[in-house]
Amino acid sequence: MIFLDVDGVLNSDFRSRKQIASGQLIDEERVQLLGELVRRTGAELVLHSGWRFWLDEHLRPIRPEAQQLTALLKKHGMTLAGKTEDLSETKSYLIPRLSLTKGDEILLWLQMHPEVKKYVILEDLDLHKLRLKPHHVQTDPCIGLTEEDVERAVAILGEL
């Protein structure tokens, strides 16, 4: 299982204001790297990003940004298998303890899915959970997902 964040993983701080204003919020090169990871490991995707609020309970997009995400995933042979529950008191991305909440949300999902033995977390934030640390590939938010990150994730999950 791959727990997927979007901002700082599938995009980066290098995106220009013009690209963001035009709705190009995701870097397709990063999606291609994610696709390589999925193909090499056979893993499924669980969205734990704030972007999950832009999908309904059936993982259908309810905002254009989520439509772009699901379309790019599909283009590269991927779909979302699920999303983590929201344990935050507010859906604001600016709450100071967001990374603590995200770790708890992943732990809850794992508790609800005990059949999952291997997982990796693609996230640019520190999740502050020792139990998650061996599974966490922390991306550089200025760059997003890299080939090196993919290799570290493959080492955690194992290849097919």
Short mmCIF file of N, CA and C in Angstrom, two decimals:
data_model
loop_
_atom_site.label_atom_id
_atom_site.label_comp_id
_atom_site.label_asym_id
_atom_site.label_seq_id
_atom_site.Cartn_x
_atom_site.Cartn_y
_atom_site.Cartn_z
N MET A 1 0.85 -1.16 0.00
CA MET A 1 0.00 0.00 0.00
C MET A 1 0.90 1.23 0.00
N ILE A 2 0.51 2.21 -0.78
CA ILE A 2 1.20 3.49 -0.81
C ILE A 2 0.24 4.55 -0.28
N PHE A 3 0.63 5.19 0.82
CA PHE A 3 -0.13 6.33 1.34
C PHE A 3 0.42 7.56 0.63
N LEU A 4 -0.44 8.21 -0.13
CA LEU A 4 -0.03 9.26 -1.04
C LEU A 4 -0.46 10.64 -0.57
N ASP A 5 0.51 11.51 -0.42
CA ASP A 5 0.26 12.94 -0.27
C ASP A 5 0.41 13.54 -1.66
N VAL A 6 -0.15 14.70 -1.89
CA VAL A 6 -0.05 15.32 -3.22
C VAL A 6 0.91 16.51 -3.18
N ASP A 7 0.60 17.52 -2.38
CA ASP A 7 1.45 18.72 -2.35
C ASP A 7 2.81 18.38 -1.75
N GLY A 8 3.85 18.69 -2.52
CA GLY A 8 5.21 18.36 -2.10
C GLY A 8 5.66 16.98 -2.54
N VAL A 9 4.75 16.21 -3.13
CA VAL A 9 5.06 14.88 -3.66
C VAL A 9 4.81 14.86 -5.17
N LEU A 10 3.59 15.15 -5.57
CA LEU A 10 3.25 15.17 -7.00
C LEU A 10 3.32 16.58 -7.59
N ASN A 11 3.72 17.53 -6.79
CA ASN A 11 4.03 18.86 -7.28
C ASN A 11 5.14 19.41 -6.39
N SER A 12 5.54 20.63 -6.63
CA SER A 12 6.65 21.19 -5.86
C SER A 12 6.51 22.70 -5.79
N ASP A 13 7.38 23.29 -4.99
CA ASP A 13 7.40 24.75 -4.88
C ASP A 13 7.88 25.42 -6.16
N PHE A 14 8.40 24.64 -7.11
CA PHE A 14 8.89 25.20 -8.35
C PHE A 14 7.77 25.50 -9.34
N ARG A 15 6.56 25.08 -9.04
CA ARG A 15 5.45 25.38 -9.94
C ARG A 15 5.25 26.89 -9.97
N SER A 16 5.06 27.45 -11.13
CA SER A 16 4.91 28.90 -11.25
C SER A 16 3.48 29.31 -10.89
N ARG A 17 3.33 30.57 -10.54
CA ARG A 17 2.00 31.10 -10.23
C ARG A 17 1.07 30.95 -11.45
N LYS A 18 1.62 31.12 -12.64
CA LYS A 18 0.82 30.98 -13.86
C LYS A 18 0.30 29.54 -14.00
N GLN A 19 1.16 28.55 -13.73
CA GLN A 19 0.73 27.16 -13.82
C GLN A 19 -0.35 26.87 -12.79
N ILE A 20 -0.17 27.36 -11.58
CA ILE A 20 -1.16 27.12 -10.53
C ILE A 20 -2.49 27.80 -10.90
N ALA A 21 -2.43 29.03 -11.39
CA ALA A 21 -3.64 29.76 -11.76
C ALA A 21 -4.38 29.06 -12.91
N SER A 22 -3.65 28.37 -13.77
CA SER A 22 -4.30 27.69 -14.90
C SER A 22 -4.77 26.29 -14.55
N GLY A 23 -4.61 25.89 -13.29
CA GLY A 23 -5.09 24.59 -12.86
C GLY A 23 -4.08 23.47 -13.01
N GLN A 24 -2.86 23.80 -13.41
CA GLN A 24 -1.83 22.78 -13.56
C GLN A 24 -1.14 22.57 -12.21
N LEU A 25 -1.85 21.95 -11.30
CA LEU A 25 -1.35 21.82 -9.93
C LEU A 25 -0.52 20.57 -9.72
N ILE A 26 -0.49 19.69 -10.69
CA ILE A 26 0.23 18.43 -10.54
C ILE A 26 1.27 18.32 -11.65
N ASP A 27 2.45 17.88 -11.27
CA ASP A 27 3.55 17.71 -12.21
C ASP A 27 3.47 16.30 -12.78
N GLU A 28 3.19 16.18 -14.06
CA GLU A 28 3.01 14.87 -14.66
C GLU A 28 4.26 14.00 -14.57
N GLU A 29 5.43 14.61 -14.56
CA GLU A 29 6.66 13.82 -14.40
C GLU A 29 6.67 13.10 -13.05
N ARG A 30 6.13 13.75 -12.02
CA ARG A 30 6.06 13.12 -10.69
C ARG A 30 5.05 11.97 -10.72
N VAL A 31 3.96 12.14 -11.45
CA VAL A 31 2.96 11.08 -11.58
C VAL A 31 3.57 9.88 -12.31
N GLN A 32 4.38 10.13 -13.31
CA GLN A 32 5.07 9.05 -14.02
C GLN A 32 5.97 8.27 -13.07
N LEU A 33 6.68 8.97 -12.20
CA LEU A 33 7.53 8.29 -11.21
C LEU A 33 6.68 7.45 -10.25
N LEU A 34 5.54 7.98 -9.83
CA LEU A 34 4.63 7.22 -8.98
C LEU A 34 4.16 5.98 -9.71
N GLY A 35 3.84 6.11 -10.99
CA GLY A 35 3.42 4.96 -11.79
C GLY A 35 4.49 3.89 -11.86
N GLU A 36 5.74 4.31 -11.95
CA GLU A 36 6.85 3.35 -11.94
C GLU A 36 6.88 2.59 -10.62
N LEU A 37 6.69 3.30 -9.53
CA LEU A 37 6.67 2.67 -8.20
C LEU A 37 5.53 1.65 -8.10
N VAL A 38 4.36 2.01 -8.57
CA VAL A 38 3.21 1.11 -8.53
C VAL A 38 3.46 -0.12 -9.39
N ARG A 39 4.00 0.07 -10.59
CA ARG A 39 4.27 -1.08 -11.48
C ARG A 39 5.33 -2.01 -10.89
N ARG A 40 6.34 -1.46 -10.28
CA ARG A 40 7.43 -2.29 -9.75
C ARG A 40 7.03 -3.05 -8.49
N THR A 41 6.08 -2.52 -7.74
CA THR A 41 5.73 -3.13 -6.45
C THR A 41 4.35 -3.78 -6.43
N GLY A 42 3.49 -3.40 -7.36
CA GLY A 42 2.11 -3.90 -7.34
C GLY A 42 1.27 -3.27 -6.24
N ALA A 43 1.75 -2.19 -5.66
CA ALA A 43 1.04 -1.55 -4.55
C ALA A 43 -0.17 -0.76 -5.04
N GLU A 44 -1.10 -0.54 -4.13
CA GLU A 44 -2.28 0.28 -4.39
C GLU A 44 -2.10 1.62 -3.69
N LEU A 45 -2.93 2.59 -4.07
CA LEU A 45 -2.83 3.95 -3.55
C LEU A 45 -3.96 4.28 -2.59
N VAL A 46 -3.58 4.83 -1.44
CA VAL A 46 -4.54 5.39 -0.50
C VAL A 46 -4.17 6.87 -0.34
N LEU A 47 -5.11 7.74 -0.62
CA LEU A 47 -4.86 9.18 -0.54
C LEU A 47 -4.96 9.62 0.91
N HIS A 48 -3.88 10.24 1.41
CA HIS A 48 -3.94 10.79 2.77
C HIS A 48 -3.67 12.28 2.75
N SER A 49 -3.71 12.86 1.58
CA SER A 49 -3.52 14.28 1.36
C SER A 49 -4.79 15.05 1.68
N GLY A 50 -4.65 16.34 1.92
CA GLY A 50 -5.82 17.20 2.04
C GLY A 50 -6.69 17.17 0.79
N TRP A 51 -6.11 16.70 -0.32
CA TRP A 51 -6.87 16.58 -1.56
C TRP A 51 -8.00 15.56 -1.43
N ARG A 52 -7.96 14.71 -0.41
CA ARG A 52 -9.02 13.70 -0.25
C ARG A 52 -10.37 14.35 0.01
N PHE A 53 -10.37 15.59 0.50
CA PHE A 53 -11.63 16.30 0.75
C PHE A 53 -12.31 16.68 -0.56
N TRP A 54 -11.58 16.58 -1.67
CA TRP A 54 -12.10 16.93 -2.98
C TRP A 54 -12.63 15.72 -3.73
N LEU A 55 -12.76 14.60 -3.01
CA LEU A 55 -13.33 13.37 -3.56
C LEU A 55 -14.52 12.97 -2.70
N ASP A 56 -15.56 12.43 -3.33
CA ASP A 56 -16.70 11.98 -2.54
C ASP A 56 -16.40 10.61 -1.91
N GLU A 57 -17.38 10.03 -1.25
CA GLU A 57 -17.17 8.76 -0.54
C GLU A 57 -16.86 7.60 -1.49
N HIS A 58 -17.15 7.79 -2.78
CA HIS A 58 -16.87 6.77 -3.79
C HIS A 58 -15.60 7.09 -4.58
N LEU A 59 -14.83 8.04 -4.07
CA LEU A 59 -13.57 8.49 -4.67
C LEU A 59 -13.76 9.18 -6.03
N ARG A 60 -14.94 9.75 -6.22
CA ARG A 60 -15.21 10.52 -7.43
C ARG A 60 -14.88 11.99 -7.16
N PRO A 61 -14.22 12.65 -8.11
CA PRO A 61 -13.84 14.05 -7.92
C PRO A 61 -15.06 14.97 -7.77
N ILE A 62 -14.95 15.91 -6.84
CA ILE A 62 -15.99 16.93 -6.69
C ILE A 62 -15.44 18.33 -6.94
N ARG A 63 -14.14 18.40 -7.26
CA ARG A 63 -13.50 19.67 -7.63
C ARG A 63 -12.60 19.43 -8.83
N PRO A 64 -12.35 20.48 -9.61
CA PRO A 64 -11.49 20.32 -10.80
C PRO A 64 -10.10 19.79 -10.48
N GLU A 65 -9.54 20.20 -9.35
CA GLU A 65 -8.20 19.73 -8.98
C GLU A 65 -8.18 18.22 -8.81
N ALA A 66 -9.21 17.68 -8.18
CA ALA A 66 -9.30 16.23 -7.99
C ALA A 66 -9.56 15.52 -9.31
N GLN A 67 -10.30 16.17 -10.19
CA GLN A 67 -10.51 15.61 -11.53
C GLN A 67 -9.17 15.48 -12.25
N GLN A 68 -8.33 16.51 -12.15
CA GLN A 68 -7.01 16.46 -12.77
C GLN A 68 -6.19 15.32 -12.16
N LEU A 69 -6.22 15.20 -10.85
CA LEU A 69 -5.46 14.14 -10.17
C LEU A 69 -5.90 12.77 -10.65
N THR A 70 -7.19 12.49 -10.61
CA THR A 70 -7.66 11.16 -11.00
C THR A 70 -7.41 10.89 -12.48
N ALA A 71 -7.53 11.92 -13.31
CA ALA A 71 -7.27 11.74 -14.74
C ALA A 71 -5.80 11.41 -15.00
N LEU A 72 -4.88 12.10 -14.32
CA LEU A 72 -3.45 11.82 -14.50
C LEU A 72 -3.09 10.45 -13.95
N LEU A 73 -3.67 10.07 -12.83
CA LEU A 73 -3.41 8.73 -12.30
C LEU A 73 -3.88 7.69 -13.32
N LYS A 74 -5.09 7.87 -13.84
CA LYS A 74 -5.64 6.92 -14.82
C LYS A 74 -4.78 6.86 -16.07
N LYS A 75 -4.33 8.01 -16.55
CA LYS A 75 -3.49 8.08 -17.74
C LYS A 75 -2.24 7.22 -17.57
N HIS A 76 -1.76 7.12 -16.33
CA HIS A 76 -0.54 6.37 -16.05
C HIS A 76 -0.84 5.02 -15.39
N GLY A 77 -2.07 4.54 -15.59
CA GLY A 77 -2.44 3.19 -15.17
C GLY A 77 -2.72 3.00 -13.69
N MET A 78 -3.12 4.06 -13.00
CA MET A 78 -3.36 3.97 -11.56
C MET A 78 -4.75 4.49 -11.21
N THR A 79 -5.28 3.98 -10.12
CA THR A 79 -6.50 4.50 -9.52
C THR A 79 -6.30 4.54 -8.01
N LEU A 80 -7.18 5.25 -7.35
CA LEU A 80 -7.13 5.30 -5.89
C LEU A 80 -7.95 4.15 -5.32
N ALA A 81 -7.38 3.46 -4.35
CA ALA A 81 -8.06 2.35 -3.69
C ALA A 81 -8.81 2.83 -2.45
N GLY A 82 -8.48 4.01 -1.97
CA GLY A 82 -9.14 4.51 -0.77
C GLY A 82 -8.54 5.83 -0.34
N LYS A 83 -9.03 6.30 0.81
CA LYS A 83 -8.51 7.52 1.41
C LYS A 83 -8.62 7.39 2.92
N THR A 84 -7.76 8.10 3.61
CA THR A 84 -7.77 8.05 5.07
C THR A 84 -8.92 8.91 5.61
N GLU A 85 -9.32 8.57 6.83
CA GLU A 85 -10.36 9.33 7.52
C GLU A 85 -9.80 10.67 7.97
N ASP A 86 -10.68 11.62 8.19
CA ASP A 86 -10.30 12.94 8.67
C ASP A 86 -10.43 12.98 10.19
N LEU A 87 -9.30 13.12 10.87
CA LEU A 87 -9.31 13.22 12.33
C LEU A 87 -9.06 14.64 12.82
N SER A 88 -8.91 15.57 11.89
CA SER A 88 -8.63 16.95 12.29
C SER A 88 -9.89 17.64 12.77
N GLU A 89 -9.69 18.67 13.58
CA GLU A 89 -10.83 19.44 14.06
C GLU A 89 -11.33 20.41 12.99
N THR A 90 -10.46 20.72 12.05
CA THR A 90 -10.81 21.61 10.95
C THR A 90 -10.16 21.08 9.69
N LYS A 91 -10.75 21.35 8.56
CA LYS A 91 -10.19 20.86 7.31
C LYS A 91 -9.18 21.85 6.72
N SER A 92 -8.72 22.78 7.53
CA SER A 92 -7.74 23.75 7.06
C SER A 92 -6.38 23.11 6.92
N TYR A 93 -5.68 23.45 5.84
CA TYR A 93 -4.31 22.95 5.64
C TYR A 93 -3.33 23.68 6.54
N LEU A 94 -3.79 24.73 7.21
CA LEU A 94 -2.89 25.58 7.95
C LEU A 94 -2.85 25.28 9.43
N ILE A 95 -3.55 24.25 9.88
CA ILE A 95 -3.50 23.95 11.31
C ILE A 95 -2.09 23.52 11.68
N PRO A 96 -1.58 23.98 12.81
CA PRO A 96 -0.18 23.74 13.14
C PRO A 96 0.17 22.28 13.38
N ARG A 97 -0.78 21.45 13.74
CA ARG A 97 -0.48 20.06 14.05
C ARG A 97 -0.92 19.11 12.94
N LEU A 98 -1.00 19.61 11.72
CA LEU A 98 -1.46 18.80 10.60
C LEU A 98 -0.65 17.52 10.45
N SER A 99 0.67 17.62 10.57
CA SER A 99 1.48 16.42 10.38
C SER A 99 1.22 15.38 11.47
N LEU A 100 0.88 15.81 12.68
CA LEU A 100 0.53 14.86 13.75
C LEU A 100 -0.79 14.17 13.42
N THR A 101 -1.74 14.93 12.94
CA THR A 101 -3.04 14.38 12.58
C THR A 101 -2.91 13.38 11.43
N LYS A 102 -2.09 13.72 10.42
CA LYS A 102 -1.94 12.83 9.28
C LYS A 102 -1.37 11.48 9.70
N GLY A 103 -0.41 11.49 10.62
CA GLY A 103 0.14 10.24 11.13
C GLY A 103 -0.92 9.40 11.82
N ASP A 104 -1.74 10.05 12.63
CA ASP A 104 -2.82 9.33 13.33
C ASP A 104 -3.83 8.77 12.33
N GLU A 105 -4.11 9.51 11.27
CA GLU A 105 -5.06 9.03 10.26
C GLU A 105 -4.53 7.79 9.55
N ILE A 106 -3.24 7.76 9.27
CA ILE A 106 -2.64 6.58 8.64
C ILE A 106 -2.67 5.40 9.60
N LEU A 107 -2.34 5.64 10.86
CA LEU A 107 -2.37 4.55 11.85
C LEU A 107 -3.79 3.99 12.01
N LEU A 108 -4.79 4.85 11.99
CA LEU A 108 -6.18 4.39 12.07
C LEU A 108 -6.52 3.54 10.86
N TRP A 109 -6.14 3.99 9.65
CA TRP A 109 -6.42 3.23 8.44
C TRP A 109 -5.77 1.84 8.53
N LEU A 110 -4.53 1.79 8.99
CA LEU A 110 -3.83 0.50 9.12
C LEU A 110 -4.53 -0.40 10.14
N GLN A 111 -5.01 0.19 11.22
CA GLN A 111 -5.75 -0.58 12.23
C GLN A 111 -7.03 -1.17 11.64
N MET A 112 -7.66 -0.42 10.75
CA MET A 112 -8.90 -0.87 10.12
C MET A 112 -8.66 -1.85 8.98
N HIS A 113 -7.39 -1.99 8.56
CA HIS A 113 -7.02 -2.88 7.46
C HIS A 113 -5.82 -3.74 7.89
N PRO A 114 -6.01 -4.63 8.86
CA PRO A 114 -4.90 -5.41 9.39
C PRO A 114 -4.26 -6.35 8.37
N GLU A 115 -4.93 -6.57 7.24
CA GLU A 115 -4.36 -7.43 6.20
C GLU A 115 -3.18 -6.77 5.51
N VAL A 116 -3.05 -5.45 5.63
CA VAL A 116 -1.94 -4.73 4.98
C VAL A 116 -0.69 -4.87 5.85
N LYS A 117 0.30 -5.54 5.31
CA LYS A 117 1.55 -5.77 6.04
C LYS A 117 2.69 -4.88 5.55
N LYS A 118 2.67 -4.53 4.26
CA LYS A 118 3.71 -3.70 3.69
C LYS A 118 3.10 -2.40 3.20
N TYR A 119 3.72 -1.30 3.60
CA TYR A 119 3.23 0.00 3.16
C TYR A 119 4.37 1.00 3.17
N VAL A 120 4.18 2.03 2.37
CA VAL A 120 5.11 3.15 2.34
C VAL A 120 4.27 4.42 2.35
N ILE A 121 4.83 5.45 2.94
CA ILE A 121 4.15 6.74 3.02
C ILE A 121 4.97 7.75 2.23
N LEU A 122 4.38 8.32 1.21
CA LEU A 122 5.02 9.38 0.44
C LEU A 122 4.47 10.71 0.95
N GLU A 123 5.31 11.46 1.63
CA GLU A 123 4.86 12.66 2.34
C GLU A 123 6.04 13.61 2.51
N ASP A 124 5.78 14.91 2.34
CA ASP A 124 6.85 15.88 2.53
C ASP A 124 6.96 16.38 3.97
N LEU A 125 5.98 16.12 4.80
CA LEU A 125 6.02 16.53 6.19
C LEU A 125 6.58 15.43 7.08
N ASP A 126 7.14 15.83 8.21
CA ASP A 126 7.53 14.87 9.24
C ASP A 126 6.24 14.46 9.96
N LEU A 127 5.98 13.17 10.06
CA LEU A 127 4.73 12.69 10.65
C LEU A 127 4.80 12.49 12.16
N HIS A 128 5.98 12.61 12.74
CA HIS A 128 6.16 12.57 14.20
C HIS A 128 5.65 11.28 14.85
N LYS A 129 5.72 10.18 14.14
CA LYS A 129 5.29 8.89 14.69
C LYS A 129 6.40 7.88 14.47
N LEU A 130 7.00 7.41 15.55
CA LEU A 130 8.12 6.46 15.42
C LEU A 130 7.71 5.20 14.68
N ARG A 131 6.50 4.73 14.90
CA ARG A 131 6.03 3.51 14.23
C ARG A 131 6.00 3.67 12.70
N LEU A 132 5.77 4.89 12.23
CA LEU A 132 5.67 5.14 10.80
C LEU A 132 7.02 5.44 10.15
N LYS A 133 8.00 5.84 10.94
CA LYS A 133 9.28 6.30 10.40
C LYS A 133 9.94 5.31 9.43
N PRO A 134 9.98 4.00 9.72
CA PRO A 134 10.62 3.07 8.76
C PRO A 134 9.87 2.95 7.43
N HIS A 135 8.65 3.45 7.38
CA HIS A 135 7.81 3.34 6.18
C HIS A 135 7.68 4.67 5.44
N HIS A 136 8.31 5.71 5.98
CA HIS A 136 8.12 7.06 5.49
C HIS A 136 9.24 7.46 4.53
N VAL A 137 8.87 7.80 3.31
CA VAL A 137 9.80 8.40 2.36
C VAL A 137 9.43 9.88 2.33
N GLN A 138 10.25 10.70 2.99
CA GLN A 138 9.95 12.12 3.09
C GLN A 138 10.55 12.85 1.89
N THR A 139 9.67 13.36 1.05
CA THR A 139 10.10 14.06 -0.15
C THR A 139 10.48 15.50 0.18
N ASP A 140 11.27 16.07 -0.67
CA ASP A 140 11.63 17.49 -0.57
C ASP A 140 10.51 18.29 -1.23
N PRO A 141 9.80 19.14 -0.48
CA PRO A 141 8.66 19.86 -1.06
C PRO A 141 9.06 20.81 -2.18
N CYS A 142 10.34 21.18 -2.25
CA CYS A 142 10.81 22.05 -3.32
C CYS A 142 10.99 21.30 -4.63
N ILE A 143 11.03 19.97 -4.56
CA ILE A 143 11.29 19.15 -5.74
C ILE A 143 10.15 18.20 -6.03
N GLY A 144 9.57 17.60 -5.00
CA GLY A 144 8.56 16.57 -5.18
C GLY A 144 9.23 15.21 -5.31
N LEU A 145 8.47 14.22 -5.71
CA LEU A 145 8.94 12.84 -5.83
C LEU A 145 10.09 12.74 -6.83
N THR A 146 11.15 12.03 -6.43
CA THR A 146 12.33 11.86 -7.29
C THR A 146 12.57 10.38 -7.54
N GLU A 147 13.48 10.09 -8.45
CA GLU A 147 13.87 8.70 -8.71
C GLU A 147 14.46 8.07 -7.45
N GLU A 148 15.21 8.83 -6.69
CA GLU A 148 15.79 8.32 -5.44
C GLU A 148 14.69 7.97 -4.44
N ASP A 149 13.65 8.79 -4.36
CA ASP A 149 12.52 8.50 -3.48
C ASP A 149 11.84 7.21 -3.91
N VAL A 150 11.69 7.02 -5.21
CA VAL A 150 11.07 5.80 -5.73
C VAL A 150 11.91 4.59 -5.32
N GLU A 151 13.22 4.68 -5.45
CA GLU A 151 14.09 3.56 -5.08
C GLU A 151 13.98 3.25 -3.58
N ARG A 152 13.89 4.29 -2.74
CA ARG A 152 13.72 4.05 -1.30
C ARG A 152 12.38 3.38 -1.02
N ALA A 153 11.32 3.81 -1.72
CA ALA A 153 10.00 3.21 -1.53
C ALA A 153 9.99 1.76 -2.00
N VAL A 154 10.65 1.47 -3.11
CA VAL A 154 10.73 0.09 -3.61
C VAL A 154 11.47 -0.77 -2.58
N ALA A 155 12.51 -0.25 -1.99
CA ALA A 155 13.26 -1.01 -0.97
C ALA A 155 12.37 -1.33 0.23
N ILE A 156 11.46 -0.45 0.58
CA ILE A 156 10.54 -0.69 1.70
C ILE A 156 9.48 -1.71 1.32
N LEU A 157 8.91 -1.58 0.14
CA LEU A 157 7.82 -2.47 -0.27
C LEU A 157 8.28 -3.79 -0.87
N GLY A 158 9.41 -3.77 -1.54
CA GLY A 158 9.87 -4.95 -2.25
C GLY A 158 9.31 -4.95 -3.67
N GLU A 159 10.09 -5.48 -4.61
CA GLU A 159 9.64 -5.54 -6.00
C GLU A 159 8.84 -6.80 -6.25
N LEU A 160 8.01 -6.73 -7.29
CA LEU A 160 7.25 -7.90 -7.71
C LEU A 160 8.17 -9.00 -8.20
#
